[in-house]
mmCIF file of C-alpha atoms and ligand atoms in Angstrom:
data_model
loop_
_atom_site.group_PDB
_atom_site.id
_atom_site.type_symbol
_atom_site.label_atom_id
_atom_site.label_comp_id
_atom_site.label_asym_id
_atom_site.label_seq_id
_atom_site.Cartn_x
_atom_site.Cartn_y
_atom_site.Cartn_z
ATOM 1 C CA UNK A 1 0.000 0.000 0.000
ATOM 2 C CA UNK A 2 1.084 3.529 -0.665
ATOM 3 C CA UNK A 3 1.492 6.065 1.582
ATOM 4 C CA UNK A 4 -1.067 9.061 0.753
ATOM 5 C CA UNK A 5 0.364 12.034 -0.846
ATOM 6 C CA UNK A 6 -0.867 15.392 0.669
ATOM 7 C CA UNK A 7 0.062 18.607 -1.599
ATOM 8 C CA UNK A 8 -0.102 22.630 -0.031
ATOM 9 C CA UNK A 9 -0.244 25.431 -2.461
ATOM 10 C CA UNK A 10 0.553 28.178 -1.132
ATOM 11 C CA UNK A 11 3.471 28.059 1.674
ATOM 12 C CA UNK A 12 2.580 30.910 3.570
ATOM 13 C CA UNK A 13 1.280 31.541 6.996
ATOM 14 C CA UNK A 14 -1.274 29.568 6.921
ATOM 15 C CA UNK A 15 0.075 26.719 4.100
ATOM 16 C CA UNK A 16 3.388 25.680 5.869
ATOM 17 C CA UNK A 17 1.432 25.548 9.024
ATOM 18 C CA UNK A 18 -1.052 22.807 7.718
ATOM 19 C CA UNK A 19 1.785 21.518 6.705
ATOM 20 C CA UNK A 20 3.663 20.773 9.628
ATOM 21 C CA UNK A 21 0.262 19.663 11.308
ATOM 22 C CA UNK A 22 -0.275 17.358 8.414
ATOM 23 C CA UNK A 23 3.227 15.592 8.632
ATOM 24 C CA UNK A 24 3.276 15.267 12.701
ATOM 25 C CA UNK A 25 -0.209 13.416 12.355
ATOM 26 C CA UNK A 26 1.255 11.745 9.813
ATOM 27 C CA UNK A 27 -1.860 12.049 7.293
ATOM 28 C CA UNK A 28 0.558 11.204 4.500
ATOM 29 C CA UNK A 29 3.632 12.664 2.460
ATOM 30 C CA UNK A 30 3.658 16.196 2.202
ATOM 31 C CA UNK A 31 4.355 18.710 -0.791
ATOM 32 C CA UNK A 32 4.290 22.214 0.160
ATOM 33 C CA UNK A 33 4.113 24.709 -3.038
ATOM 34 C CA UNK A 34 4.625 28.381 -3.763
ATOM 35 C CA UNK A 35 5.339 30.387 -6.276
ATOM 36 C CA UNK A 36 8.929 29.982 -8.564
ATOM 37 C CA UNK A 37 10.263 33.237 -6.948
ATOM 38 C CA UNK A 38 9.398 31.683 -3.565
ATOM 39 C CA UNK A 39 11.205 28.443 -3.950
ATOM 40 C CA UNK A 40 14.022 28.785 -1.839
ATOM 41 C CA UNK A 41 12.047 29.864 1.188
ATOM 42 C CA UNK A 42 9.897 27.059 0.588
ATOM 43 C CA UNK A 43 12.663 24.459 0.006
ATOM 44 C CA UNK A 44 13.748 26.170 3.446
ATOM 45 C CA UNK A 45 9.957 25.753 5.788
ATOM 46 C CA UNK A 46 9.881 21.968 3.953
ATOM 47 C CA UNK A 47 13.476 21.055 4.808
ATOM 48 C CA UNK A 48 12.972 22.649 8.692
ATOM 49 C CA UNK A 49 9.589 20.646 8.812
ATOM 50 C CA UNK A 50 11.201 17.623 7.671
ATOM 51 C CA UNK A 51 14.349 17.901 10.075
ATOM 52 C CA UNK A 52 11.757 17.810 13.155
ATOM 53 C CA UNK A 53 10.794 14.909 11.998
ATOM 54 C CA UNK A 54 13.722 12.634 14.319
ATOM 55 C CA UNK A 55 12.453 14.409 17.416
ATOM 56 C CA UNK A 56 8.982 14.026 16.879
ATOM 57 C CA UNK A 57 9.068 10.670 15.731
ATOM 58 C CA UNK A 58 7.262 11.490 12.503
ATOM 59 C CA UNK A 59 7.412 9.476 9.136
ATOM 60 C CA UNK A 60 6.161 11.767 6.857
ATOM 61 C CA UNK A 61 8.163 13.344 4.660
ATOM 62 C CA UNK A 62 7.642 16.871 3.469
ATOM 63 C CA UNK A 63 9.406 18.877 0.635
ATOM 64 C CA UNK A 64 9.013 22.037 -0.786
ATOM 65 C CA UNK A 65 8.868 23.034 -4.727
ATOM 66 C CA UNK A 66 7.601 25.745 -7.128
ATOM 67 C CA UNK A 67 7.139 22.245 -10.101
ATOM 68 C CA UNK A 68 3.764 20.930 -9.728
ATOM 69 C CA UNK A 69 5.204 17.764 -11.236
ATOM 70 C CA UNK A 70 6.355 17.064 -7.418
ATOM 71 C CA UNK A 71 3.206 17.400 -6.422
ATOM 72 C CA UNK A 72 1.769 14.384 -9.316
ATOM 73 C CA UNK A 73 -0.637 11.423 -8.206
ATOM 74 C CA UNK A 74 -1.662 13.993 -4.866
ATOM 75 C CA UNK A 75 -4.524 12.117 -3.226
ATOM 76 C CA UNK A 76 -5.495 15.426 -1.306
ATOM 77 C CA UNK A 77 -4.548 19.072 -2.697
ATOM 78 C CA UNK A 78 -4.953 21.668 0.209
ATOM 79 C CA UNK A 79 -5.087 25.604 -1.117
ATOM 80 C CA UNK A 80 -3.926 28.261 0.854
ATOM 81 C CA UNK A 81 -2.546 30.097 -2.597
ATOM 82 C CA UNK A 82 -3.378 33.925 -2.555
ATOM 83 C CA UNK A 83 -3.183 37.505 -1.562
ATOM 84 C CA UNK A 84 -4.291 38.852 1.734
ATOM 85 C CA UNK A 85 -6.440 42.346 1.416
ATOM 86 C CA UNK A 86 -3.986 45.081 1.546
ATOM 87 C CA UNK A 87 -4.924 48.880 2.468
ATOM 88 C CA UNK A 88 -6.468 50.748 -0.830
ATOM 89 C CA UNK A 89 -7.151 47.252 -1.963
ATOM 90 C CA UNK A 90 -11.200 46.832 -2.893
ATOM 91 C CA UNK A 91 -12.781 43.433 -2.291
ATOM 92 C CA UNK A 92 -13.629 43.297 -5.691
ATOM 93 C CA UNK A 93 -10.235 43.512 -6.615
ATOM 94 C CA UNK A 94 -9.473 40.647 -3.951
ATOM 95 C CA UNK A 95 -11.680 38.533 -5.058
ATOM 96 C CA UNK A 96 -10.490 39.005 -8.892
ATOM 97 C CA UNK A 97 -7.002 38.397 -8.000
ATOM 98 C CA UNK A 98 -6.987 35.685 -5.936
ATOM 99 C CA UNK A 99 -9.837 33.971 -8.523
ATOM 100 C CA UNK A 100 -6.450 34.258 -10.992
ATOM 101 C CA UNK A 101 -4.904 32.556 -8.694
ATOM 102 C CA UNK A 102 -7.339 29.858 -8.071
ATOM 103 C CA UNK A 103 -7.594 29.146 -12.129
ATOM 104 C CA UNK A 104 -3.905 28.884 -12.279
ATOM 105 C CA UNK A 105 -3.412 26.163 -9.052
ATOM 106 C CA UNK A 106 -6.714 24.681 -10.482
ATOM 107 C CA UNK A 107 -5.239 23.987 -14.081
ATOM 108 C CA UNK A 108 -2.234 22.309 -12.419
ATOM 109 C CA UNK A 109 -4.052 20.477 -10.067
ATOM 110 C CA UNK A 110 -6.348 18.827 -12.633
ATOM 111 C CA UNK A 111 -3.096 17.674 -14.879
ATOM 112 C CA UNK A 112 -1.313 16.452 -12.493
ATOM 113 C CA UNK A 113 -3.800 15.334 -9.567
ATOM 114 C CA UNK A 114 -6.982 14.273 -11.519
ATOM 115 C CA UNK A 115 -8.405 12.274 -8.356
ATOM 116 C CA UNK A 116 -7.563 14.213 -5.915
ATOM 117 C CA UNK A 117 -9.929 15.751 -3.263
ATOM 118 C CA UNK A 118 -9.433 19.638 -2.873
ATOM 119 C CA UNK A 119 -10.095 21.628 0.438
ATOM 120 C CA UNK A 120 -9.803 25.343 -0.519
ATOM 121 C CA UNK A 121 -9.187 27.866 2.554
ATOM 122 C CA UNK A 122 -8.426 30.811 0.277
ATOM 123 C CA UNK A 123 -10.610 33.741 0.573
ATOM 124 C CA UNK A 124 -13.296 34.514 -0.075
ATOM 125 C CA UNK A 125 -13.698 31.291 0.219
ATOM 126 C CA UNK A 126 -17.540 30.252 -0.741
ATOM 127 C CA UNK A 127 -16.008 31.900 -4.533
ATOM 128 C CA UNK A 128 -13.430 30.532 -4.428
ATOM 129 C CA UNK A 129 -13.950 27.009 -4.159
ATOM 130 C CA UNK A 130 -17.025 27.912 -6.923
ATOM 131 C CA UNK A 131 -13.733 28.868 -9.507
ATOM 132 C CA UNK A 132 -11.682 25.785 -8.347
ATOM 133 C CA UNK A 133 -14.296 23.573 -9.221
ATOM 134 C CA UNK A 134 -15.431 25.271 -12.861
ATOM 135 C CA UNK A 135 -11.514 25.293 -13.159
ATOM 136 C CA UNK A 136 -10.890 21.690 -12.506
ATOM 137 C CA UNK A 137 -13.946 20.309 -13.982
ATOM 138 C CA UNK A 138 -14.080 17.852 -10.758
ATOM 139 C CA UNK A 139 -17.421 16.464 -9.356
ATOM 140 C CA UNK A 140 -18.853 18.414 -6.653
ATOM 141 C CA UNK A 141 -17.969 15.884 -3.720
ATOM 142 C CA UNK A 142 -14.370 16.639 -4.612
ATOM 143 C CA UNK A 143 -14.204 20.346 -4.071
ATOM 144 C CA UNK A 144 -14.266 21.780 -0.374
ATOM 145 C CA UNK A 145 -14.122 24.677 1.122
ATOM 146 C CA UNK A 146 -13.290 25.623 4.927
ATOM 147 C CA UNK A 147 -14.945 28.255 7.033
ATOM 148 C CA UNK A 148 -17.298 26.241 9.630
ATOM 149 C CA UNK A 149 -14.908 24.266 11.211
ATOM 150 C CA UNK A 150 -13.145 27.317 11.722
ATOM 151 C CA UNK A 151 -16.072 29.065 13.289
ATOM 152 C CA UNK A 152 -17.092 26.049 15.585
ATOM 153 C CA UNK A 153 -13.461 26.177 16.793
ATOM 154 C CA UNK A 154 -14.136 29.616 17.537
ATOM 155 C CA UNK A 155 -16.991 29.597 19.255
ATOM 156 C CA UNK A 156 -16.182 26.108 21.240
ATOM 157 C CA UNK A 157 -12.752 28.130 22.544
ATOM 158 C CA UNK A 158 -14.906 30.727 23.313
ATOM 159 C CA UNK A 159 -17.600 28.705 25.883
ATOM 160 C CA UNK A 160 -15.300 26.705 27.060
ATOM 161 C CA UNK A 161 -13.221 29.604 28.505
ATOM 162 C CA UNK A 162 -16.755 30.899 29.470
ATOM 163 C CA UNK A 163 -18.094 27.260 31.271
ATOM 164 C CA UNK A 164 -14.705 26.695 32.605
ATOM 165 C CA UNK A 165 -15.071 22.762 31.056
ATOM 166 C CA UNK A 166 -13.253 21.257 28.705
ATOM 167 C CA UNK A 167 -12.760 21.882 24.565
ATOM 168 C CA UNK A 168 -13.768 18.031 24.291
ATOM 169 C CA UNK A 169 -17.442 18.252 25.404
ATOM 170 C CA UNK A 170 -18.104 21.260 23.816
ATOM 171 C CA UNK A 171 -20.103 21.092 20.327
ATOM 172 C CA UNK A 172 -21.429 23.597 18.164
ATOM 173 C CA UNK A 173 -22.983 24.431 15.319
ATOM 174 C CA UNK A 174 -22.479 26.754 12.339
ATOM 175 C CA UNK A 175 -24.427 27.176 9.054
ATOM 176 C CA UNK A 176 -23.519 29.866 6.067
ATOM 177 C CA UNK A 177 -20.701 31.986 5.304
ATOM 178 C CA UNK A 178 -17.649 32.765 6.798
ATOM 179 C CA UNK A 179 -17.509 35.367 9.373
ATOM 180 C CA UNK A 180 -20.486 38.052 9.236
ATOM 181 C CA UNK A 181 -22.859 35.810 7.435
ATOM 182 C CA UNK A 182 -22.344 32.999 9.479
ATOM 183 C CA UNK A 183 -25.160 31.484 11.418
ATOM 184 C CA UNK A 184 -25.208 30.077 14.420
ATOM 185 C CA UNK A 185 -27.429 26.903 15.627
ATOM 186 C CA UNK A 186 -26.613 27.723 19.621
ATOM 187 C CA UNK A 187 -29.708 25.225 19.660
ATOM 188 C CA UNK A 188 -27.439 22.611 18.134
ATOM 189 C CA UNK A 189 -24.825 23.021 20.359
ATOM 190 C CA UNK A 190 -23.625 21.442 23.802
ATOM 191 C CA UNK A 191 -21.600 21.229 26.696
ATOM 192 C CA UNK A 192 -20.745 17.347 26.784
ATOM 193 C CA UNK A 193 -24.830 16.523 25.864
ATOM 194 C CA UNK A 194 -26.023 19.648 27.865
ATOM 195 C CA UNK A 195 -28.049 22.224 25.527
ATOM 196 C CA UNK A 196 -25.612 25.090 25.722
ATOM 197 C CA UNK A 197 -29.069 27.631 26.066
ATOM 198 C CA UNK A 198 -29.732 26.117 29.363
ATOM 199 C CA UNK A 199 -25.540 26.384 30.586
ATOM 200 C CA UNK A 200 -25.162 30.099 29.649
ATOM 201 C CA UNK A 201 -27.943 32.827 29.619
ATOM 202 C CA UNK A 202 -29.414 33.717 26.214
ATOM 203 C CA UNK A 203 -27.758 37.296 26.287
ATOM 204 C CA UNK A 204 -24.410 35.922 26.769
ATOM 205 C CA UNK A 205 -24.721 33.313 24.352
ATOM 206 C CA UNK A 206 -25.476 36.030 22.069
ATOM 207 C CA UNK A 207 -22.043 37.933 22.285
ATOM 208 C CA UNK A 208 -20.216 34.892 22.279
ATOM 209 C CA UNK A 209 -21.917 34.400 18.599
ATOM 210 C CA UNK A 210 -21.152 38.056 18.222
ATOM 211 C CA UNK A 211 -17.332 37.510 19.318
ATOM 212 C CA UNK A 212 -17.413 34.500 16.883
ATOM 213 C CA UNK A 213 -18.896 36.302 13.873
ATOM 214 C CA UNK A 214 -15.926 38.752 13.806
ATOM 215 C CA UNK A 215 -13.464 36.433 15.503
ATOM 216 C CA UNK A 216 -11.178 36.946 12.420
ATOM 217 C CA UNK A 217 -11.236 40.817 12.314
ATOM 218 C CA UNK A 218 -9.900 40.373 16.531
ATOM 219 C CA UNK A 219 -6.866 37.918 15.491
ATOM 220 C CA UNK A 220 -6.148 40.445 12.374
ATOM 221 C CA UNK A 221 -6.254 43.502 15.078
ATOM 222 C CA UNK A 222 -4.126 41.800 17.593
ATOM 223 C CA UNK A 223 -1.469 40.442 15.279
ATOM 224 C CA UNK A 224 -1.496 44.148 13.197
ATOM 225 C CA UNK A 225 0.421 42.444 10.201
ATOM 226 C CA UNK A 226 -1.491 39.682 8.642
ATOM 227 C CA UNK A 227 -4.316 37.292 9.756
ATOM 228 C CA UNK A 228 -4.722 33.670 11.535
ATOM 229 C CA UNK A 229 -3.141 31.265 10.576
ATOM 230 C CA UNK A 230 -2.954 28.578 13.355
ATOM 231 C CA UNK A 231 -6.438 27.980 14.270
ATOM 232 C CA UNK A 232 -7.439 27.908 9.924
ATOM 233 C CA UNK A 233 -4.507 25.571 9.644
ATOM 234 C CA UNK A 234 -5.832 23.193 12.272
ATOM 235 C CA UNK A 235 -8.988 23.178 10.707
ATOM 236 C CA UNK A 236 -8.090 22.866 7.554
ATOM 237 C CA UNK A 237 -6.092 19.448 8.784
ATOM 238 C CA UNK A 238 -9.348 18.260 10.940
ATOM 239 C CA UNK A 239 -11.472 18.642 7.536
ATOM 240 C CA UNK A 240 -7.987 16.222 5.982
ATOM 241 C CA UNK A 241 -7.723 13.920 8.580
ATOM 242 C CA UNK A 242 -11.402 13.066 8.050
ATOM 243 C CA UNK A 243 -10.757 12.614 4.464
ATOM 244 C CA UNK A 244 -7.647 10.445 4.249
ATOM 245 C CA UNK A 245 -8.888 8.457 7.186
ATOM 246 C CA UNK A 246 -12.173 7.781 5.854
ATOM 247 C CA UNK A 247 -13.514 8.661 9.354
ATOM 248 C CA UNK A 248 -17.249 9.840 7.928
ATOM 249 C CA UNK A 249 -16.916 12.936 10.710
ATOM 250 C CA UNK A 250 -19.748 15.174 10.542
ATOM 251 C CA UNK A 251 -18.337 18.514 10.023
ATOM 252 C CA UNK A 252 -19.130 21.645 8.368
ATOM 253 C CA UNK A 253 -17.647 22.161 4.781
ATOM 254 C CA UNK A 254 -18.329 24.974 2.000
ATOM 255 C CA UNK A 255 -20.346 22.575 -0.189
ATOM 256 C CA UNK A 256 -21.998 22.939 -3.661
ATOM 257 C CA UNK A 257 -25.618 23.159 -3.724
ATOM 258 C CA UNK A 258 -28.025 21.739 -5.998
ATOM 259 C CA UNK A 259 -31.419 22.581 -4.445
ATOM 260 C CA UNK A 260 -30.095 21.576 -0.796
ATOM 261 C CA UNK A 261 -32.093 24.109 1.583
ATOM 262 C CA UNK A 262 -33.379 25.500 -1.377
ATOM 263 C CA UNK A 263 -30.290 26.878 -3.022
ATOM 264 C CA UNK A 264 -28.869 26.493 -6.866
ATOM 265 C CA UNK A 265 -25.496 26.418 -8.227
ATOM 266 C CA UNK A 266 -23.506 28.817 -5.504
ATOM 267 C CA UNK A 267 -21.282 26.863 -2.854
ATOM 268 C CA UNK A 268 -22.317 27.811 1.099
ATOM 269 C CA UNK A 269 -21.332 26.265 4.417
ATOM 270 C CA UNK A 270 -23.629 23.175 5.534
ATOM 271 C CA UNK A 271 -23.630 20.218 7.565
ATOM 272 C CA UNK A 272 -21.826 17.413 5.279
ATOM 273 C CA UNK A 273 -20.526 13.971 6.432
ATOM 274 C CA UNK A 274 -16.711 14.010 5.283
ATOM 275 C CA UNK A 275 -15.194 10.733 3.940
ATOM 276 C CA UNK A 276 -12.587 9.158 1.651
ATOM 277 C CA UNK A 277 -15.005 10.581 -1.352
ATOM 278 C CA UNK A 278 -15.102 13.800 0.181
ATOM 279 C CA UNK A 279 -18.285 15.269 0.883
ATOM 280 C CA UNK A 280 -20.454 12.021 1.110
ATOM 281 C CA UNK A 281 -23.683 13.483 2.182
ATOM 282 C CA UNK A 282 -25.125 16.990 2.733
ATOM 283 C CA UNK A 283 -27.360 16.968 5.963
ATOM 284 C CA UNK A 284 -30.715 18.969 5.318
ATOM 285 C CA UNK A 285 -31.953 20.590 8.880
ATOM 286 C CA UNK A 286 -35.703 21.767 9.474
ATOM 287 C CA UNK A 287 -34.546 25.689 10.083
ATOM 288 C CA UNK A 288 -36.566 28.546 11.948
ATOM 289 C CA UNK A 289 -37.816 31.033 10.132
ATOM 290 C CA UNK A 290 -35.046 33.688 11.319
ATOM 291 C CA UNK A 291 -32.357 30.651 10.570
ATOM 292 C CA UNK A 292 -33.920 30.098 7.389
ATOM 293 C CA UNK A 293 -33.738 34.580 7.094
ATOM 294 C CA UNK A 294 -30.403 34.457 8.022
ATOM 295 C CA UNK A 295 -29.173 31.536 5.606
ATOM 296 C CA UNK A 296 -30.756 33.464 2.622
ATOM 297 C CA UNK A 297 -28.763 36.722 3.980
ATOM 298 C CA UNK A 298 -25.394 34.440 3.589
ATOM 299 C CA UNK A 299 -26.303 32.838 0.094
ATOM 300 C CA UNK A 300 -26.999 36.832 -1.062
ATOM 301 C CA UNK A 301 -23.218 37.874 0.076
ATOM 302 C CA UNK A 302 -22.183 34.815 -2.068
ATOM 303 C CA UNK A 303 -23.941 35.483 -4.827
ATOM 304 C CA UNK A 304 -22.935 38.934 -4.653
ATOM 305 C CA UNK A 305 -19.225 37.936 -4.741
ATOM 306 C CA UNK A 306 -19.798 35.477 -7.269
ATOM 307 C CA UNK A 307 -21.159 38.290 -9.655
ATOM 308 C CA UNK A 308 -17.530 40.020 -9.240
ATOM 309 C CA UNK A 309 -15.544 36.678 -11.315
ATOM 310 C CA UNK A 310 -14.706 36.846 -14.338
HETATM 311 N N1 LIG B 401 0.674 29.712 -6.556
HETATM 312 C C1 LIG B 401 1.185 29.283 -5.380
HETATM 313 N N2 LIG B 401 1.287 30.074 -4.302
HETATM 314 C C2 LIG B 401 0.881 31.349 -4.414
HETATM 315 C C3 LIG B 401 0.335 31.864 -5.608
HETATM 316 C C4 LIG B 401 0.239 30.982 -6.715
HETATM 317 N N3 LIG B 401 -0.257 31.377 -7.885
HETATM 318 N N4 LIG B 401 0.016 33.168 -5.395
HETATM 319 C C5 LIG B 401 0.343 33.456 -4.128
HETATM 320 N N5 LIG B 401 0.874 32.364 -3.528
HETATM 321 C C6 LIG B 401 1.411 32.220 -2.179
HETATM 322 C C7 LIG B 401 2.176 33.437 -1.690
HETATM 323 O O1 LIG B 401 3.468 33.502 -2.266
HETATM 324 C C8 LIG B 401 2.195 33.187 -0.185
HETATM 325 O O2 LIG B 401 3.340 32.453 0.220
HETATM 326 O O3 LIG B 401 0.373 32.076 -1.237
HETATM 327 C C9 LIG B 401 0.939 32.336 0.055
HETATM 328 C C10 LIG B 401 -0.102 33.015 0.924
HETATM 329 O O4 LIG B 401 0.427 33.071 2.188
HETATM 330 P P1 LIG B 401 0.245 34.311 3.190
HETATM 331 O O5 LIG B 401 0.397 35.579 2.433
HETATM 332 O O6 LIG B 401 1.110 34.039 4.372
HETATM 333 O O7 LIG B 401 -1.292 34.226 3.590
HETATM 334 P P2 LIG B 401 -2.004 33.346 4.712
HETATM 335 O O8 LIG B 401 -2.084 34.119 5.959
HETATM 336 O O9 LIG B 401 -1.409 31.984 4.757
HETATM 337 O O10 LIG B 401 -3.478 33.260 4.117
HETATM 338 C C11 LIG B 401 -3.737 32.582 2.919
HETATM 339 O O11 LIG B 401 -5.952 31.987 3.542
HETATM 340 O O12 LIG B 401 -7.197 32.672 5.343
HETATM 341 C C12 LIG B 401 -6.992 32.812 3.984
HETATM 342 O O13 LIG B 401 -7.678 35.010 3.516
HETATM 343 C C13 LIG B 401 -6.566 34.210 3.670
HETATM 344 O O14 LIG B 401 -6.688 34.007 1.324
HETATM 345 C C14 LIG B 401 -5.797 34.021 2.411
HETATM 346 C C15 LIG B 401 -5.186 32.636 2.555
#
């Protein structure tokens, strides 16, 4: 049996960080990938990566290249390619760069990976995994994007700092976008079985969801130079681990809908069960009328990015 090949494009922040996550849980062999006039530094993260692998016992080896032949016969491709919004930068301009970006790695992914499974974390993310998958022609179950996990993580840090009890038993819930649009099912979620609405009072619960919503604008404040890397990384690994272990987690992945909760054609975050096909199943959830309000608010901001590609 061969070991499974995991490829990064992108080696930045967030890309050499999955990385190294990837390779100590062993999830496979690891190519990291940036751009030709990066290739040194990313020979450099690989090679460092790779040297901790004696002291932490790891197997996995990881190298870094700007050839996308090294990164042939991938079984996962993970993207983290892109630009980060700079100042006097418009989103529209964002999202048309980094959707350049996404038909490049997309093209080279399809030659030389035609099987793999992709999990896009590039933002805007709902978009972008939309262009990766017109770019690579792939079936739906093989395109992924990341933003959910991400915001359970979030919010789970969040009430379990607040309950005092441990990140294990807490479970939450997000549907929708990334950020702003996201929305929260705090009557999904639970403190090892315990309805989290009967742990914490309803107005409290309430700016925890807030803190969550713009949980990436506080890490971009604090850090003043970039945005987060560790906690994306992590779940970007979670979402891979699920894959390449065919452990059939239920998590929540950018998916594409065709008529799921009455959508058409745009990707959004849902519940999905996450296997060695990818996204195996899309869960379908009786929503409230102000979840259901709130759901159509997200699939707007998509569509509204969406009408920016080209
Ligand atoms: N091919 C490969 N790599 C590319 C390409 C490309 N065409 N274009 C840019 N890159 C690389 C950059 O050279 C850089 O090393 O992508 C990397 C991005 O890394 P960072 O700038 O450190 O950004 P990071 O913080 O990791 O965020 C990456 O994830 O969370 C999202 O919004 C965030 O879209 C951003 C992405």
């Amino acid at each position: 049996l061969k070991r499974k090949k995991i490829s990064v494009i992108g080696a930045g922040f967030t890309g050499a960080t999955a990385a190294f996550l990837a390779a100590q849980k062993e999830l496979g062999d690891v190519v990291l990938v940036d751009i030709p006039q990066a290739e040194n530094p990313t020979k450099g993260k690989a090679l460092d990566m790779w040297e901790a692998a004696p002291v932490q016992g790891f197997d996995s080896h990881v190298r870094g290249t700007s050839n996308y032949e090294d990164t042939a016969d991938s079984d996962l491709v993970i993207i983290t390619a892109g630009v980060a919004r700079k100042p006097g930068m418009s989103r529209d301009d964002l999202v048309q760069i980094n959707q350049k970006v996404m038909k490049s790695v997309a093209s080279e992914i399809s030659k030389y990976s035609p099987n793999s499974i992709i999990l896009v974390l590039t933002n805007p993310v709902d978009a972008m995994s939309y262009t990766v998958f017109k770019e690579t022609g792939f079936p739906k179950n093989r395109v992924i994007g990341q933003s959910g996990v991400l915001d359970t993580a979030r919010f789970c840090a969040f009430v379990a700092e607040e309950l005092n009890i441990s990140v294990k038993d807490i479970k939450g819930f997000v549907l929708g976008g990334h950020g702003d649009t996201m929305v929260p099912l705090t009557r999904y979620s639970y403190a090892g079985g315990i309805p989290l609405e009967t742990l914490i009072p309803s107005e409290r619960l309430e700016e925890i969801v807030q803190r969550t919503r713009v949980g990436g604008g506080e890490i971009v404040n604090l850090l003043g130079n970039g945005s987060a890397y560790y906690a994306p990384a992590a779940a970007l690994v979670e979402m891979a681990e699920a894959i390449i272990k065919d452990q059939k987690r239920v998590l929540p992945s950018i998916a594409y809908l065709e008529g799921e909760y009455g959508y058409e054609g745009i990707y959004l975050g849902v519940p999905t069960l996450l296997g060695a096909n990818g996204i195996e199943k899309i869960f379908e959830l009786e929503l409230t009328n102000d979840e259901k309000a709130a759901l159509d608010q997200s699939a707007e901001a998509v569509r509204s990015v969406m009408g920016v590609l080209e």
